[in-house]
Amino acid sequence: MINYKDLGLVNTREMFKKAMNGGYAIPAFNFNNMEQMQAIIQAAVETKSPVILQVSSGARKYANQTILRYMAEGAVAYAKELGCPNPQIVLHLDHGDTLELCKSCIDMGFSSVMIDGSHLPYDENVALTKKVVDYAHQHDITVEGELGVLAGVEDDVVAEHHTYTRPEEVVDFVTKTGCDSLAISIGTSHGANKFKPEQCTRDAEGRLVPPPLAFNILEGVEKELPGFPIVLHGSSSVPQEDVDTINKYGGALKDAIGIPEEQLRKAAKSAVCKINIDSDSRLAMTAAIRKVFSEKPAEFDPRKYLGPAREAAKALYMHKIKNVLGSENKL
Ligand code: G3H
Ligand code: 13P
Ligand code: ZN
């Protein structure tokens, strides 16, 4: 059993309390490789922001859970080397789907886990989440549960339509499970195509304009659970400059669209304490790599394209922290 505290990591409890009181949200960035980890830590240190490094099942398969755990340990040392004596870094399992997976991450040094039983019947979601909480809390590890279903792909589970969280269920769920935060469904979804064109309107230039998030559901949840930390998944904004760069240099992204940043700014000021962003980093990195490949076709040193990709990801993370989530200078 490796205790996350020995690795210099923290759980989300204090972080979320401060975010709730301060009217901002903690960035939760997915990482799969060294460049993403370096970019996240550089951005967090330079902005003096707390940060959640999150690992999906896909990331575990791609990079290996043990390596990712050592990378998180390295992330703490790296932040200190960059001049941040007391970094606030969480290592979080994103979309855990079984008790065994959550236990394995907890035993290996993760400081926070998500158990995503949102696709299960309500009672089964409650039972599974409670089992994870019972184990995690023995080790002072925080647990994120989920109620409501996001449209799109959630780790191999594809939901055609979202089902909004039912505010009338949240008190019962949180009381019965003891979870520390709750992911809810208010119209966000995973990936770079969050809405179908027919769900959107168009602006004067013909660009798609997405429908607004269901803030009434969020307000309903806040009323039922005052002061309880809420999580938003699927919160990439899908910057059109990156989509255009990707397509200009040979990509084929069609109708890519995300959540407008002003809606995330509004959410960050509410009980939403954690905002998950993965696709925007993928887009920024891909745009940078495609540009290098197109402009310098003779280049074959990975550092010459992964370096610019890392810079692009860092710029994206800094922008989110400073201009959208409001977590700058909150260490
Ligand atoms: O929730 C989804 C995250 O973007 C992780 O995606 O399962 O492809 O790593 P992934
Ligand atoms: P995006 O696909 O919008 O980046 O969402 C990421 C996410 O929710 C990870 O859990
Ligand atoms: Zn998610």
GROMACS .gro file of C-alpha atoms and ligand atoms in nm:
model
  352
    1MET     CA    1   0.000   0.000   0.000
    2ILE     CA    2   0.148   0.334  -0.109
    3ASN     CA    3   0.005   0.635   0.070
    4TYR     CA    4  -0.042   0.938  -0.152
    5LYS     CA    5   0.062   1.166   0.131
    6ASP     CA    6   0.409   1.012   0.118
    7LEU     CA    7   0.424   1.113  -0.250
    8GLY     CA    8   0.343   1.477  -0.170
    9LEU     CA    9  -0.007   1.455  -0.322
   10VAL     CA   10  -0.327   1.584  -0.162
   11ASN     CA   11  -0.692   1.476  -0.177
   12THR     CA   12  -0.964   1.713  -0.298
   13ARG     CA   13  -1.128   1.798   0.037
   14GLU     CA   14  -0.955   2.125   0.131
   15MET     CA   15  -0.913   2.223  -0.231
   16PHE     CA   16  -1.288   2.202  -0.297
   17LYS     CA   17  -1.375   2.383   0.026
   18LYS     CA   18  -1.157   2.678  -0.080
   19ALA     CA   19  -1.290   2.670  -0.437
   20MET     CA   20  -1.648   2.670  -0.310
   21ASN     CA   21  -1.586   2.966  -0.080
   22GLY     CA   22  -1.376   3.149  -0.338
   23GLY     CA   23  -1.613   3.111  -0.635
   24TYR     CA   24  -1.370   2.936  -0.868
   25ALA     CA   25  -1.314   2.581  -0.996
   26ILE     CA   26  -1.014   2.347  -0.986
   27PRO     CA   27  -0.887   2.237  -1.328
   28ALA     CA   28  -0.892   1.861  -1.382
   29PHE     CA   29  -0.671   1.786  -1.679
   30ASN     CA   30  -0.632   1.434  -1.820
   31PHE     CA   31  -0.281   1.315  -1.892
   32ASN     CA   32  -0.144   1.019  -2.084
   33ASN     CA   33   0.219   1.104  -2.140
   34MET     CA   34   0.517   1.303  -2.019
   35GLU     CA   35   0.455   1.608  -2.235
   36GLN     CA   36   0.101   1.658  -2.104
   37MET     CA   37   0.219   1.613  -1.746
   38GLN     CA   38   0.502   1.863  -1.791
   39ALA     CA   39   0.269   2.117  -1.954
   40ILE     CA   40   0.009   2.081  -1.678
   41ILE     CA   41   0.267   2.127  -1.403
   42GLN     CA   42   0.440   2.420  -1.573
   43ALA     CA   43   0.103   2.591  -1.618
   44ALA     CA   44  -0.007   2.522  -1.260
   45VAL     CA   45   0.323   2.647  -1.114
   46GLU     CA   46   0.338   2.961  -1.329
   47THR     CA   47  -0.019   3.053  -1.238
   48LYS     CA   48   0.010   2.936  -0.874
   49SER     CA   49  -0.295   2.714  -0.923
   50PRO     CA   50  -0.397   2.391  -0.754
   51VAL     CA   51  -0.450   2.115  -1.011
   52ILE     CA   52  -0.601   1.770  -1.055
   53LEU     CA   53  -0.402   1.529  -1.272
   54GLN     CA   54  -0.649   1.270  -1.391
   55VAL     CA   55  -0.600   0.927  -1.536
   56SER     CA   56  -0.869   0.746  -1.736
   57SER     CA   57  -0.892   0.372  -1.795
   58GLY     CA   58  -0.771   0.445  -2.146
   59ALA     CA   59  -0.469   0.628  -2.005
   60ARG     CA   60  -0.392   0.333  -1.778
   61LYS     CA   61  -0.401   0.098  -2.077
   62TYR     CA   62  -0.190   0.333  -2.289
   63ALA     CA   63   0.075   0.441  -2.041
   64ASN     CA   64   0.060   0.181  -1.763
   65GLN     CA   65  -0.079   0.264  -1.418
   66THR     CA   66   0.256   0.220  -1.243
   67ILE     CA   67   0.432   0.457  -1.479
   68LEU     CA   68   0.156   0.716  -1.441
   69ARG     CA   69   0.182   0.693  -1.065
   70TYR     CA   70   0.557   0.752  -1.077
   71MET     CA   71   0.494   1.040  -1.316
   72ALA     CA   72   0.259   1.197  -1.059
   73GLU     CA   73   0.528   1.156  -0.795
   74GLY     CA   74   0.768   1.314  -1.042
   75ALA     CA   75   0.515   1.591  -1.100
   76VAL     CA   76   0.535   1.693  -0.734
   77ALA     CA   77   0.916   1.701  -0.746
   78TYR     CA   78   0.904   1.889  -1.078
   79ALA     CA   79   0.669   2.154  -0.936
   80LYS     CA   80   0.907   2.207  -0.645
   81GLU     CA   81   1.203   2.231  -0.881
   82LEU     CA   82   1.013   2.494  -1.081
   83GLY     CA   83   0.988   2.706  -0.767
   84CYS     CA   84   0.665   2.601  -0.600
   85PRO     CA   85   0.751   2.480  -0.246
   86ASN     CA   86   0.401   2.351  -0.160
   87PRO     CA   87   0.223   2.239  -0.475
   88GLN     CA   88  -0.138   2.126  -0.445
   89ILE     CA   89  -0.159   1.830  -0.681
   90VAL     CA   90  -0.426   1.558  -0.679
   91LEU     CA   91  -0.381   1.226  -0.862
   92HIS     CA   92  -0.734   1.125  -0.957
   93LEU     CA   93  -0.884   0.819  -1.129
   94ASP     CA   94  -1.124   0.943  -1.398
   95HIS     CA   95  -1.435   0.731  -1.469
   96GLY     CA   96  -1.346   0.431  -1.255
   97ASP     CA   97  -1.602   0.162  -1.332
   98THR     CA   98  -1.536  -0.114  -1.077
   99LEU     CA   99  -1.455  -0.143  -0.708
  100GLU     CA  100  -1.143  -0.344  -0.799
  101LEU     CA  101  -1.008  -0.069  -1.026
  102CYS     CA  102  -1.067   0.197  -0.761
  103LYS     CA  103  -0.900  -0.020  -0.495
  104SER     CA  104  -0.603  -0.083  -0.718
  105CYS     CA  105  -0.554   0.292  -0.777
  106ILE     CA  106  -0.600   0.370  -0.406
  107ASP     CA  107  -0.344   0.104  -0.310
  108MET     CA  108  -0.101   0.252  -0.560
  109GLY     CA  109  -0.093   0.612  -0.445
  110PHE     CA  110  -0.390   0.787  -0.606
  111SER     CA  111  -0.536   1.054  -0.376
  112SER     CA  112  -0.884   1.068  -0.527
  113VAL     CA  113  -1.104   0.837  -0.735
  114MET     CA  114  -1.418   0.867  -0.939
  115ILE     CA  115  -1.659   0.575  -0.937
  116ASP     CA  116  -1.886   0.622  -1.234
  117GLY     CA  117  -2.200   0.419  -1.179
  118SER     CA  118  -2.408   0.666  -1.376
  119HIS     CA  119  -2.510   0.406  -1.635
  120LEU     CA  120  -2.638   0.165  -1.370
  121PRO     CA  121  -2.987   0.156  -1.224
  122TYR     CA  122  -3.003   0.406  -0.934
  123ASP     CA  123  -2.984   0.149  -0.652
  124GLU     CA  124  -2.685  -0.026  -0.810
  125ASN     CA  125  -2.508   0.309  -0.855
  126VAL     CA  126  -2.568   0.382  -0.485
  127ALA     CA  127  -2.442   0.038  -0.375
  128LEU     CA  128  -2.126   0.049  -0.589
  129THR     CA  129  -2.041   0.408  -0.496
  130LYS     CA  130  -2.087   0.331  -0.126
  131LYS     CA  131  -1.849   0.034  -0.147
  132VAL     CA  132  -1.580   0.254  -0.304
  133VAL     CA  133  -1.637   0.529  -0.046
  134ASP     CA  134  -1.611   0.280   0.242
  135TYR     CA  135  -1.273   0.161   0.116
  136ALA     CA  136  -1.140   0.502   0.008
  137HIS     CA  137  -1.228   0.680   0.331
  138GLN     CA  138  -1.027   0.428   0.534
  139HIS     CA  139  -0.727   0.582   0.356
  140ASP     CA  140  -0.845   0.946   0.355
  141ILE     CA  141  -0.901   0.936  -0.020
  142THR     CA  142  -1.184   1.143  -0.166
  143VAL     CA  143  -1.448   0.996  -0.396
  144GLU     CA  144  -1.643   1.152  -0.683
  145GLY     CA  145  -1.975   0.990  -0.775
  146GLU     CA  146  -2.197   1.061  -1.075
  147LEU     CA  147  -2.571   1.098  -1.122
  148GLY     CA  148  -2.721   1.154  -1.465
  149VAL     CA  149  -2.579   1.044  -1.799
  150LEU     CA  150  -2.371   1.254  -2.038
  151ALA     CA  151  -2.429   1.209  -2.409
  152GLY     CA  152  -2.132   1.080  -2.606
  153VAL     CA  153  -1.861   0.833  -2.515
  154GLU     CA  154  -1.770   0.768  -2.152
  155ASP     CA  155  -1.490   0.513  -2.157
  156ASP     CA  156  -1.638   0.269  -2.408
  157VAL     CA  157  -1.998   0.335  -2.304
  158VAL     CA  158  -2.180   0.530  -2.571
  159ALA     CA  159  -2.497   0.716  -2.476
  160GLU     CA  160  -2.694   0.862  -2.764
  161HIS     CA  161  -2.880   1.113  -2.545
  162HIS     CA  162  -2.797   1.268  -2.212
  163THR     CA  163  -3.019   1.224  -1.912
  164TYR     CA  164  -3.004   1.529  -1.691
  165THR     CA  165  -2.934   1.475  -1.323
  166ARG     CA  166  -3.257   1.474  -1.121
  167PRO     CA  167  -3.211   1.728  -0.837
  168GLU     CA  168  -3.466   1.534  -0.630
  169GLU     CA  169  -3.225   1.236  -0.613
  170VAL     CA  170  -2.904   1.409  -0.507
  171VAL     CA  171  -2.960   1.431  -0.131
  172ASP     CA  172  -3.051   1.062  -0.110
  173PHE     CA  173  -2.747   0.967  -0.324
  174VAL     CA  174  -2.496   1.172  -0.128
  175THR     CA  175  -2.639   1.065   0.208
  176LYS     CA  176  -2.647   0.695   0.124
  177THR     CA  177  -2.305   0.682  -0.044
  178GLY     CA  178  -2.104   0.936   0.157
  179CYS     CA  179  -1.929   1.055  -0.162
  180ASP     CA  180  -1.726   1.376  -0.141
  181SER     CA  181  -1.827   1.535  -0.471
  182LEU     CA  182  -2.088   1.472  -0.737
  183ALA     CA  183  -2.057   1.486  -1.116
  184ILE     CA  184  -2.382   1.597  -1.274
  185SER     CA  185  -2.530   1.606  -1.622
  186ILE     CA  186  -2.650   1.949  -1.739
  187GLY     CA  187  -2.586   1.917  -2.112
  188THR     CA  188  -2.207   1.881  -2.142
  189SER     CA  189  -2.066   1.574  -2.315
  190HIS     CA  190  -1.728   1.416  -2.388
  191GLY     CA  191  -1.520   1.464  -2.699
  192ALA     CA  192  -1.494   1.728  -2.972
  193ASN     CA  193  -1.847   1.692  -3.113
  194LYS     CA  194  -2.062   1.781  -2.816
  195PHE     CA  195  -2.370   1.873  -3.010
  196LYS     CA  196  -2.516   1.765  -3.341
  197PRO     CA  197  -2.551   2.050  -3.593
  198GLU     CA  198  -2.930   2.015  -3.572
  199GLN     CA  199  -2.913   2.093  -3.198
  200CYS     CA  200  -2.733   2.422  -3.271
  201THR     CA  201  -2.814   2.754  -3.432
  202ARG     CA  202  -2.573   2.942  -3.663
  203ASP     CA  203  -2.413   3.285  -3.625
  204ALA     CA  204  -2.370   3.544  -3.903
  205GLU     CA  205  -2.055   3.366  -4.033
  206GLY     CA  206  -2.234   3.034  -4.043
  207ARG     CA  207  -2.055   2.897  -3.737
  208LEU     CA  208  -2.245   2.657  -3.513
  209VAL     CA  209  -2.375   2.805  -3.188
  210PRO     CA  210  -2.444   2.540  -2.923
  211PRO     CA  211  -2.753   2.530  -2.703
  212PRO     CA  212  -2.702   2.664  -2.348
  213LEU     CA  213  -2.630   2.433  -2.054
  214ALA     CA  214  -2.920   2.352  -1.823
  215PHE     CA  215  -2.828   2.593  -1.542
  216ASN     CA  216  -3.172   2.536  -1.391
  217ILE     CA  217  -3.064   2.177  -1.311
  218LEU     CA  218  -2.742   2.304  -1.150
  219GLU     CA  219  -2.940   2.556  -0.945
  220GLY     CA  220  -3.180   2.280  -0.840
  221VAL     CA  221  -2.886   2.065  -0.725
  222GLU     CA  222  -2.730   2.359  -0.535
  223LYS     CA  223  -3.059   2.421  -0.357
  224GLU     CA  224  -3.080   2.056  -0.247
  225LEU     CA  225  -2.713   2.029  -0.147
  226PRO     CA  226  -2.594   2.370  -0.032
  227GLY     CA  227  -2.215   2.392  -0.022
  228PHE     CA  228  -2.157   2.047  -0.172
  229PRO     CA  229  -1.884   2.024  -0.441
  230ILE     CA  230  -2.020   1.963  -0.791
  231VAL     CA  231  -1.816   1.838  -1.088
  232LEU     CA  232  -1.861   1.910  -1.459
  233HIS     CA  233  -1.730   1.654  -1.706
  234GLY     CA  234  -1.714   1.710  -2.080
  235SER     CA  235  -1.616   2.075  -2.043
  236SER     CA  236  -1.382   2.133  -2.333
  237SER     CA  237  -1.461   2.439  -2.541
  238VAL     CA  238  -1.319   2.300  -2.867
  239PRO     CA  239  -1.141   2.621  -2.979
  240GLN     CA  240  -1.226   2.682  -3.342
  241GLU     CA  241  -0.872   2.814  -3.414
  242ASP     CA  242  -0.735   2.470  -3.328
  243VAL     CA  243  -1.003   2.293  -3.531
  244ASP     CA  244  -0.924   2.523  -3.826
  245THR     CA  245  -0.547   2.462  -3.792
  246ILE     CA  246  -0.599   2.087  -3.780
  247ASN     CA  247  -0.819   2.096  -4.089
  248LYS     CA  248  -0.588   2.339  -4.271
  249TYR     CA  249  -0.299   2.096  -4.230
  250GLY     CA  250  -0.476   1.786  -4.350
  251GLY     CA  251  -0.713   1.702  -4.065
  252ALA     CA  252  -1.075   1.608  -4.109
  253LEU     CA  253  -1.269   1.731  -3.806
  254LYS     CA  254  -1.631   1.789  -3.899
  255ASP     CA  255  -1.880   1.995  -3.699
  256ALA     CA  256  -1.649   1.999  -3.395
  257ILE     CA  257  -1.808   2.206  -3.120
  258GLY     CA  258  -1.769   2.251  -2.746
  259ILE     CA  259  -1.900   2.439  -2.443
  260PRO     CA  260  -1.865   2.819  -2.474
  261GLU     CA  261  -1.619   2.954  -2.219
  262GLU     CA  262  -1.860   3.212  -2.077
  263GLN     CA  263  -2.083   2.924  -1.964
  264LEU     CA  264  -1.790   2.757  -1.789
  265ARG     CA  265  -1.698   3.089  -1.625
  266LYS     CA  266  -2.050   3.109  -1.488
  267ALA     CA  267  -2.039   2.746  -1.369
  268ALA     CA  268  -1.701   2.799  -1.199
  269LYS     CA  269  -1.851   3.073  -0.981
  270SER     CA  270  -2.125   2.835  -0.860
  271ALA     CA  271  -2.100   2.511  -0.660
  272VAL     CA  272  -1.902   2.360  -0.949
  273CYS     CA  273  -1.559   2.301  -0.792
  274LYS     CA  274  -1.398   2.076  -1.056
  275ILE     CA  275  -1.407   2.118  -1.433
  276ASN     CA  276  -1.277   1.835  -1.654
  277ILE     CA  277  -1.086   1.920  -1.970
  278ASP     CA  278  -0.921   1.666  -2.199
  279SER     CA  279  -1.028   1.719  -2.561
  280ASP     CA  280  -0.901   2.080  -2.576
  281SER     CA  281  -0.551   1.961  -2.490
  282ARG     CA  282  -0.574   1.691  -2.758
  283LEU     CA  283  -0.681   1.950  -3.014
  284ALA     CA  284  -0.405   2.197  -2.920
  285MET     CA  285  -0.138   1.928  -2.942
  286THR     CA  286  -0.268   1.785  -3.268
  287ALA     CA  287  -0.287   2.129  -3.428
  288ALA     CA  288   0.075   2.200  -3.331
  289ILE     CA  289   0.198   1.861  -3.455
  290ARG     CA  290   0.011   1.883  -3.786
  291LYS     CA  291   0.160   2.229  -3.847
  292VAL     CA  292   0.515   2.101  -3.794
  293PHE     CA  293   0.457   1.796  -4.014
  294SER     CA  294   0.317   2.013  -4.291
  295GLU     CA  295   0.571   2.295  -4.274
  296LYS     CA  296   0.878   2.080  -4.206
  297PRO     CA  297   0.818   1.748  -4.380
  298ALA     CA  298   1.183   1.647  -4.342
  299GLU     CA  299   1.162   1.670  -3.962
  300PHE     CA  300   1.175   1.336  -3.784
  301ASP     CA  301   1.300   1.414  -3.434
  302PRO     CA  302   0.999   1.363  -3.200
  303ARG     CA  303   1.122   1.649  -2.981
  304LYS     CA  304   1.070   1.886  -3.273
  305TYR     CA  305   0.697   1.815  -3.285
  306LEU     CA  306   0.623   1.701  -2.930
  307GLY     CA  307   0.797   2.017  -2.801
  308PRO     CA  308   0.562   2.254  -2.988
  309ALA     CA  309   0.270   2.029  -2.887
  310ARG     CA  310   0.374   2.064  -2.522
  311GLU     CA  311   0.398   2.444  -2.558
  312ALA     CA  312   0.051   2.456  -2.716
  313ALA     CA  313  -0.096   2.242  -2.438
  314LYS     CA  314   0.068   2.461  -2.173
  315ALA     CA  315  -0.076   2.777  -2.329
  316LEU     CA  316  -0.418   2.614  -2.328
  317TYR     CA  317  -0.394   2.508  -1.961
  318MET     CA  318  -0.277   2.856  -1.858
  319HIS     CA  319  -0.563   3.018  -2.046
  320LYS     CA  320  -0.818   2.790  -1.876
  321ILE     CA  321  -0.674   2.857  -1.531
  322LYS     CA  322  -0.643   3.235  -1.569
  323ASN     CA  323  -0.937   3.325  -1.791
  324VAL     CA  324  -1.202   3.057  -1.740
  325LEU     CA  325  -1.182   2.864  -1.411
  326GLY     CA  326  -1.035   3.143  -1.195
  327SER     CA  327  -0.793   2.920  -1.001
  328GLU     CA  328  -0.489   3.146  -1.052
  329ASN     CA  329  -0.310   3.253  -0.731
  330LYS     CA  330  -0.513   3.010  -0.517
  331LEU     CA  331  -0.230   2.809  -0.365
  332G3H     O1  332  -1.382   1.104  -2.001
  332G3H     C1  333  -1.312   1.091  -2.100
  332G3H     C2  334  -1.174   1.144  -2.101
  332G3H     O2  335  -1.161   1.242  -2.202
  332G3H     C3  336  -1.075   1.035  -2.116
  332G3H     O3  337  -1.078   0.982  -2.243
  332G3H     O4  338  -1.093   0.737  -2.208
  332G3H     O5  339  -1.005   0.832  -2.424
  332G3H     O6  340  -0.870   0.848  -2.214
  332G3H     P1  341  -1.007   0.841  -2.274
  33313P     P1  342  -1.381   1.673  -2.265
  33313P     O1  343  -1.392   1.565  -2.367
  33313P     O2  344  -1.487   1.778  -2.289
  33313P     O3  345  -1.246   1.733  -2.258
  33313P     O4  346  -1.414   1.611  -2.121
  33313P     C1  347  -1.315   1.544  -2.046
  33313P     C2  348  -1.371   1.470  -1.931
  33313P     O5  349  -1.482   1.488  -1.887
  33313P     C3  350  -1.281   1.373  -1.865
  33313P     O6  351  -1.347   1.301  -1.766
  334ZN      ZN  352  -1.551   1.263  -1.800
   0.00000   0.00000   0.00000
